[in-house]
Amino acid sequence: MDDIFQQLRQAIIDGMPSMAKVAAQRALADGVEPMLALNTACVPAMDYVGERFGCREMFLPDVLASSEAMKAAVAVLEPEMRKRGDRREVHGRVILGTVRGDIHEIGKGLVGILLGASGFEVHDLGVGVSPEVFAAKARELKADIVGVSALLTTTMNLQRDVVQRFDREGLRPAVKVIVGGAPVSQKWATEIGADGYGKDAMSAVALARNLMKKDRP
């Protein structure tokens, strides 16, 4: 069984969707519980990819390829999980968006990929998102965390507007607002009263995990 897990894990790390699909199919054919395959091979593989990306030992194209391999494996495993009544544990519901006036989204998209691979339910609102829309979607989707991205010094002030909007509408502290982006820092996050700051995609995942742990008894 370890050999199957290793093949699946390595296919995801190497960013090989066809090999990941075959490895997942082989796991099922050999009687492996799909949830076990997911938690023992797929999730640790993406954790590894995220860590290597954080250390600059892997790069954006590598992460995207691994994400595609992860999707290929999950596409095989999930139908079988549904048949058995298994449900993949969801660690939290996250909304992501880039603030109004800003069209950058590569970093935000990467955060979404890694959060999704780490067991979060992710809703990406795209770019140019106003504070009003962030708040409305957080309420509609019952979000646990809202990630607000800004890549320009001229738009990062909108992160403050989002925090203030959530406060005025009484969405906090139930909904955590976290911020990120090239001009953003922990100092800025503290200044505007955000619940956290992710300096990169991997730290944003760690931050989201920690925030969800704090909310649990």
mmCIF file of C-alpha atoms in Angstrom:
data_model
loop_
_atom_site.group_PDB
_atom_site.id
_atom_site.type_symbol
_atom_site.label_atom_id
_atom_site.label_comp_id
_atom_site.label_asym_id
_atom_site.label_seq_id
_atom_site.Cartn_x
_atom_site.Cartn_y
_atom_site.Cartn_z
ATOM 1 C CA MET A 1 0.000 0.000 0.000
ATOM 2 C CA ASP A 2 2.870 2.355 0.777
ATOM 3 C CA ASP A 3 4.051 1.935 -2.808
ATOM 4 C CA ILE A 4 0.687 3.113 -4.148
ATOM 5 C CA PHE A 5 0.673 6.131 -1.872
ATOM 6 C CA GLN A 6 4.224 6.983 -2.888
ATOM 7 C CA GLN A 7 3.326 6.807 -6.599
ATOM 8 C CA LEU A 8 0.305 9.040 -6.112
ATOM 9 C CA ARG A 9 2.209 11.482 -3.965
ATOM 10 C CA GLN A 10 5.128 11.680 -6.412
ATOM 11 C CA ALA A 11 2.832 12.132 -9.437
ATOM 12 C CA ILE A 12 1.283 15.181 -7.759
ATOM 13 C CA ILE A 13 4.636 16.614 -6.708
ATOM 14 C CA ASP A 14 5.948 16.119 -10.249
ATOM 15 C CA GLY A 15 2.842 17.767 -11.715
ATOM 16 C CA MET A 16 1.808 14.763 -13.817
ATOM 17 C CA PRO A 17 -2.026 14.615 -14.070
ATOM 18 C CA SER A 18 -2.138 11.428 -16.158
ATOM 19 C CA MET A 19 0.135 9.579 -13.728
ATOM 20 C CA ALA A 20 -1.830 10.893 -10.754
ATOM 21 C CA LYS A 21 -5.054 9.656 -12.336
ATOM 22 C CA VAL A 22 -3.584 6.195 -12.957
ATOM 23 C CA ALA A 23 -2.176 6.003 -9.431
ATOM 24 C CA ALA A 24 -5.546 6.967 -7.941
ATOM 25 C CA GLN A 25 -7.302 4.366 -10.107
ATOM 26 C CA ARG A 26 -4.797 1.744 -9.021
ATOM 27 C CA ALA A 27 -5.361 2.631 -5.380
ATOM 28 C CA LEU A 28 -9.102 2.067 -5.746
ATOM 29 C CA ALA A 29 -8.579 -1.157 -7.707
ATOM 30 C CA ASP A 30 -6.383 -2.444 -4.875
ATOM 31 C CA GLY A 31 -9.101 -1.730 -2.321
ATOM 32 C CA VAL A 32 -7.616 1.383 -0.766
ATOM 33 C CA GLU A 33 -10.124 3.631 0.987
ATOM 34 C CA PRO A 34 -10.369 6.792 -1.167
ATOM 35 C CA MET A 35 -10.369 9.052 1.888
ATOM 36 C CA LEU A 36 -7.191 7.354 3.101
ATOM 37 C CA ALA A 37 -5.542 7.900 -0.286
ATOM 38 C CA LEU A 38 -6.552 11.532 -0.233
ATOM 39 C CA ASN A 39 -5.300 12.210 3.276
ATOM 40 C CA THR A 40 -2.190 10.025 3.095
ATOM 41 C CA ALA A 41 -0.918 10.913 -0.377
ATOM 42 C CA CYS A 42 -2.700 13.835 -2.043
ATOM 43 C CA VAL A 43 -2.885 16.389 0.762
ATOM 44 C CA PRO A 44 0.685 15.774 2.009
ATOM 45 C CA ALA A 45 1.916 16.097 -1.594
ATOM 46 C CA MET A 46 0.394 19.559 -1.973
ATOM 47 C CA ASP A 47 1.671 20.533 1.481
ATOM 48 C CA TYR A 48 5.147 19.572 0.295
ATOM 49 C CA VAL A 49 4.733 21.576 -2.916
ATOM 50 C CA GLY A 50 3.586 24.602 -0.923
ATOM 51 C CA GLU A 51 6.537 24.342 1.425
ATOM 52 C CA ARG A 52 9.023 24.061 -1.450
ATOM 53 C CA PHE A 53 7.380 27.034 -3.143
ATOM 54 C CA GLY A 54 7.731 28.999 0.072
ATOM 55 C CA CYS A 55 11.456 28.141 0.114
ATOM 56 C CA ARG A 56 11.732 29.144 -3.570
ATOM 57 C CA GLU A 57 12.741 25.602 -4.468
ATOM 58 C CA MET A 58 9.650 25.264 -6.657
ATOM 59 C CA PHE A 59 8.060 27.951 -8.803
ATOM 60 C CA LEU A 60 4.617 29.062 -9.895
ATOM 61 C CA PRO A 61 4.440 26.794 -12.984
ATOM 62 C CA ASP A 62 5.395 23.849 -10.759
ATOM 63 C CA VAL A 63 2.609 24.647 -8.299
ATOM 64 C CA LEU A 64 0.059 25.012 -11.080
ATOM 65 C CA ALA A 65 1.118 21.674 -12.581
ATOM 66 C CA SER A 66 0.872 19.980 -9.183
ATOM 67 C CA SER A 67 -2.568 21.494 -8.712
ATOM 68 C CA GLU A 68 -3.703 19.967 -12.008
ATOM 69 C CA ALA A 69 -2.335 16.586 -10.930
ATOM 70 C CA MET A 70 -4.124 16.927 -7.600
ATOM 71 C CA LYS A 71 -7.395 17.679 -9.428
ATOM 72 C CA ALA A 72 -6.915 14.607 -11.643
ATOM 73 C CA ALA A 73 -6.486 12.374 -8.596
ATOM 74 C CA VAL A 74 -9.398 13.919 -6.712
ATOM 75 C CA ALA A 75 -11.626 13.498 -9.793
ATOM 76 C CA VAL A 76 -11.030 9.737 -9.469
ATOM 77 C CA LEU A 77 -11.310 9.513 -5.677
ATOM 78 C CA GLU A 78 -14.275 11.805 -4.981
ATOM 79 C CA PRO A 79 -16.999 9.841 -6.835
ATOM 80 C CA GLU A 80 -16.012 6.742 -4.874
ATOM 81 C CA MET A 81 -16.058 8.737 -1.643
ATOM 82 C CA ARG A 82 -19.606 9.894 -2.418
ATOM 83 C CA LYS A 83 -20.712 6.308 -3.093
ATOM 84 C CA ARG A 84 -19.437 5.319 0.342
ATOM 85 C CA GLY A 85 -20.988 8.312 2.035
ATOM 86 C CA ASP A 86 -17.585 9.721 2.930
ATOM 87 C CA ARG A 87 -17.199 13.448 3.036
ATOM 88 C CA ARG A 88 -13.920 15.223 2.727
ATOM 89 C CA GLU A 89 -13.343 17.289 5.821
ATOM 90 C CA VAL A 90 -13.695 21.001 5.121
ATOM 91 C CA HIS A 91 -11.470 23.076 7.373
ATOM 92 C CA GLY A 92 -13.291 26.319 6.671
ATOM 93 C CA ARG A 93 -14.997 28.447 4.021
ATOM 94 C CA VAL A 94 -12.804 31.146 2.508
ATOM 95 C CA ILE A 95 -13.646 34.031 0.190
ATOM 96 C CA LEU A 96 -10.817 35.577 -1.802
ATOM 97 C CA GLY A 97 -10.716 38.716 -3.880
ATOM 98 C CA THR A 98 -8.513 41.536 -5.136
ATOM 99 C CA VAL A 99 -9.699 44.989 -4.110
ATOM 100 C CA ARG A 100 -11.474 47.462 -6.366
ATOM 101 C CA GLY A 101 -9.097 49.285 -8.723
ATOM 102 C CA ASP A 102 -6.607 46.426 -8.778
ATOM 103 C CA ILE A 103 -6.468 43.733 -11.458
ATOM 104 C CA HIS A 104 -3.644 41.543 -10.122
ATOM 105 C CA GLU A 105 -4.651 38.015 -9.269
ATOM 106 C CA ILE A 106 -1.795 35.536 -9.755
ATOM 107 C CA GLY A 107 -0.845 35.569 -6.082
ATOM 108 C CA LYS A 108 -4.466 35.406 -4.965
ATOM 109 C CA GLY A 109 -5.089 32.521 -7.340
ATOM 110 C CA LEU A 110 -2.138 30.649 -5.903
ATOM 111 C CA VAL A 111 -3.457 31.144 -2.379
ATOM 112 C CA GLY A 112 -6.780 29.736 -3.561
ATOM 113 C CA ILE A 113 -5.129 26.666 -5.081
ATOM 114 C CA LEU A 114 -3.183 25.861 -1.933
ATOM 115 C CA LEU A 115 -6.141 26.516 0.356
ATOM 116 C CA GLY A 116 -8.320 24.248 -1.760
ATOM 117 C CA ALA A 117 -5.681 21.525 -1.721
ATOM 118 C CA SER A 118 -5.429 21.918 2.041
ATOM 119 C CA GLY A 119 -9.102 21.180 2.604
ATOM 120 C CA PHE A 120 -10.683 24.629 2.559
ATOM 121 C CA GLU A 121 -13.778 25.495 0.551
ATOM 122 C CA VAL A 122 -12.665 28.442 -1.575
ATOM 123 C CA HIS A 123 -14.778 31.031 -3.372
ATOM 124 C CA ASP A 124 -12.718 33.364 -5.566
ATOM 125 C CA LEU A 125 -14.530 36.637 -6.318
ATOM 126 C CA GLY A 126 -11.894 37.682 -8.849
ATOM 127 C CA VAL A 127 -10.485 41.202 -9.165
ATOM 128 C CA GLY A 128 -11.867 44.700 -8.649
ATOM 129 C CA VAL A 129 -14.002 43.648 -5.688
ATOM 130 C CA SER A 130 -15.612 46.435 -3.640
ATOM 131 C CA PRO A 131 -15.949 46.341 0.170
ATOM 132 C CA GLU A 132 -19.709 46.088 -0.287
ATOM 133 C CA VAL A 133 -19.381 42.929 -2.401
ATOM 134 C CA PHE A 134 -16.870 41.370 0.013
ATOM 135 C CA ALA A 135 -19.360 41.888 2.847
ATOM 136 C CA ALA A 136 -22.401 40.717 0.885
ATOM 137 C CA LYS A 137 -20.677 37.535 -0.275
ATOM 138 C CA ALA A 138 -19.291 36.810 3.181
ATOM 139 C CA ARG A 139 -22.827 36.972 4.559
ATOM 140 C CA GLU A 140 -24.366 35.006 1.675
ATOM 141 C CA LEU A 141 -21.785 32.217 1.729
ATOM 142 C CA LYS A 142 -21.362 32.184 5.509
ATOM 143 C CA ALA A 143 -17.632 32.639 5.159
ATOM 144 C CA ASP A 144 -15.223 31.904 7.965
ATOM 145 C CA ILE A 145 -12.349 33.869 6.442
ATOM 146 C CA VAL A 146 -12.121 36.618 3.821
ATOM 147 C CA GLY A 147 -8.771 37.102 2.097
ATOM 148 C CA VAL A 148 -8.288 40.593 0.664
ATOM 149 C CA SER A 149 -5.472 41.071 -1.830
ATOM 150 C CA ALA A 150 -3.931 44.343 -3.018
ATOM 151 C CA LEU A 151 -0.876 44.602 -5.231
ATOM 152 C CA LEU A 152 -0.588 48.382 -5.433
ATOM 153 C CA THR A 153 0.191 51.050 -2.869
ATOM 154 C CA THR A 154 -2.665 53.032 -4.394
ATOM 155 C CA THR A 155 -5.203 50.281 -3.723
ATOM 156 C CA MET A 156 -4.068 48.812 -0.407
ATOM 157 C CA ASN A 157 -6.159 51.404 1.441
ATOM 158 C CA LEU A 158 -9.191 49.489 0.207
ATOM 159 C CA GLN A 159 -8.166 46.706 2.586
ATOM 160 C CA ARG A 160 -8.824 49.113 5.451
ATOM 161 C CA ASP A 161 -12.224 49.911 3.922
ATOM 162 C CA VAL A 162 -13.066 46.192 3.855
ATOM 163 C CA VAL A 163 -12.137 45.772 7.529
ATOM 164 C CA GLN A 164 -14.207 48.826 8.484
ATOM 165 C CA ARG A 165 -17.138 47.618 6.381
ATOM 166 C CA PHE A 166 -17.135 44.250 8.138
ATOM 167 C CA ASP A 167 -17.033 46.008 11.509
ATOM 168 C CA ARG A 168 -19.934 48.312 10.635
ATOM 169 C CA GLU A 169 -22.048 45.415 9.415
ATOM 170 C CA GLY A 170 -21.279 43.319 12.495
ATOM 171 C CA LEU A 171 -19.621 40.534 10.498
ATOM 172 C CA ARG A 172 -16.568 40.445 12.719
ATOM 173 C CA PRO A 173 -15.299 38.727 14.781
ATOM 174 C CA ALA A 174 -17.207 35.751 13.359
ATOM 175 C CA VAL A 175 -15.612 36.403 9.962
ATOM 176 C CA LYS A 176 -11.861 36.871 9.948
ATOM 177 C CA VAL A 177 -10.368 39.332 7.487
ATOM 178 C CA ILE A 178 -6.834 38.590 6.350
ATOM 179 C CA VAL A 179 -4.744 40.651 3.948
ATOM 180 C CA GLY A 180 -1.869 40.111 1.561
ATOM 181 C CA GLY A 181 -0.088 41.552 -1.450
ATOM 182 C CA ALA A 182 3.241 42.988 -2.485
ATOM 183 C CA PRO A 183 3.033 46.343 -0.601
ATOM 184 C CA VAL A 184 1.337 44.814 2.454
ATOM 185 C CA SER A 185 3.097 43.969 5.726
ATOM 186 C CA GLN A 186 2.273 42.764 9.220
ATOM 187 C CA LYS A 187 2.604 46.363 10.386
ATOM 188 C CA TRP A 188 -0.035 47.438 7.877
ATOM 189 C CA ALA A 189 -2.336 44.557 8.823
ATOM 190 C CA THR A 190 -2.070 45.542 12.496
ATOM 191 C CA GLU A 191 -2.629 49.229 11.683
ATOM 192 C CA ILE A 192 -5.897 48.564 9.849
ATOM 193 C CA GLY A 193 -7.116 46.001 12.389
ATOM 194 C CA ALA A 194 -7.029 42.954 10.092
ATOM 195 C CA ASP A 195 -7.081 39.492 11.668
ATOM 196 C CA GLY A 196 -3.903 38.409 9.936
ATOM 197 C CA TYR A 197 -1.344 38.884 7.193
ATOM 198 C CA GLY A 198 0.049 36.331 4.779
ATOM 199 C CA LYS A 199 3.389 37.294 3.277
ATOM 200 C CA ASP A 200 3.061 34.541 0.659
ATOM 201 C CA ALA A 201 0.705 31.764 -0.394
ATOM 202 C CA MET A 202 2.028 29.165 2.032
ATOM 203 C CA SER A 203 1.944 31.488 5.016
ATOM 204 C CA ALA A 204 -1.618 32.425 4.080
ATOM 205 C CA VAL A 205 -2.572 28.739 4.313
ATOM 206 C CA ALA A 206 -0.874 28.427 7.708
ATOM 207 C CA LEU A 207 -2.633 31.583 8.857
ATOM 208 C CA ALA A 208 -6.027 30.264 7.755
ATOM 209 C CA ARG A 209 -5.419 26.985 9.585
ATOM 210 C CA ASN A 210 -4.446 28.792 12.777
ATOM 211 C CA LEU A 211 -7.458 31.078 12.651
ATOM 212 C CA MET A 212 -9.812 28.110 12.264
ATOM 213 C CA LYS A 213 -8.148 26.294 15.181
ATOM 214 C CA LYS A 214 -8.670 29.318 17.415
ATOM 215 C CA ASP A 215 -12.383 29.283 16.641
ATOM 216 C CA ARG A 216 -12.774 25.660 17.663
ATOM 217 C CA PRO A 217 -13.297 24.531 21.260
#
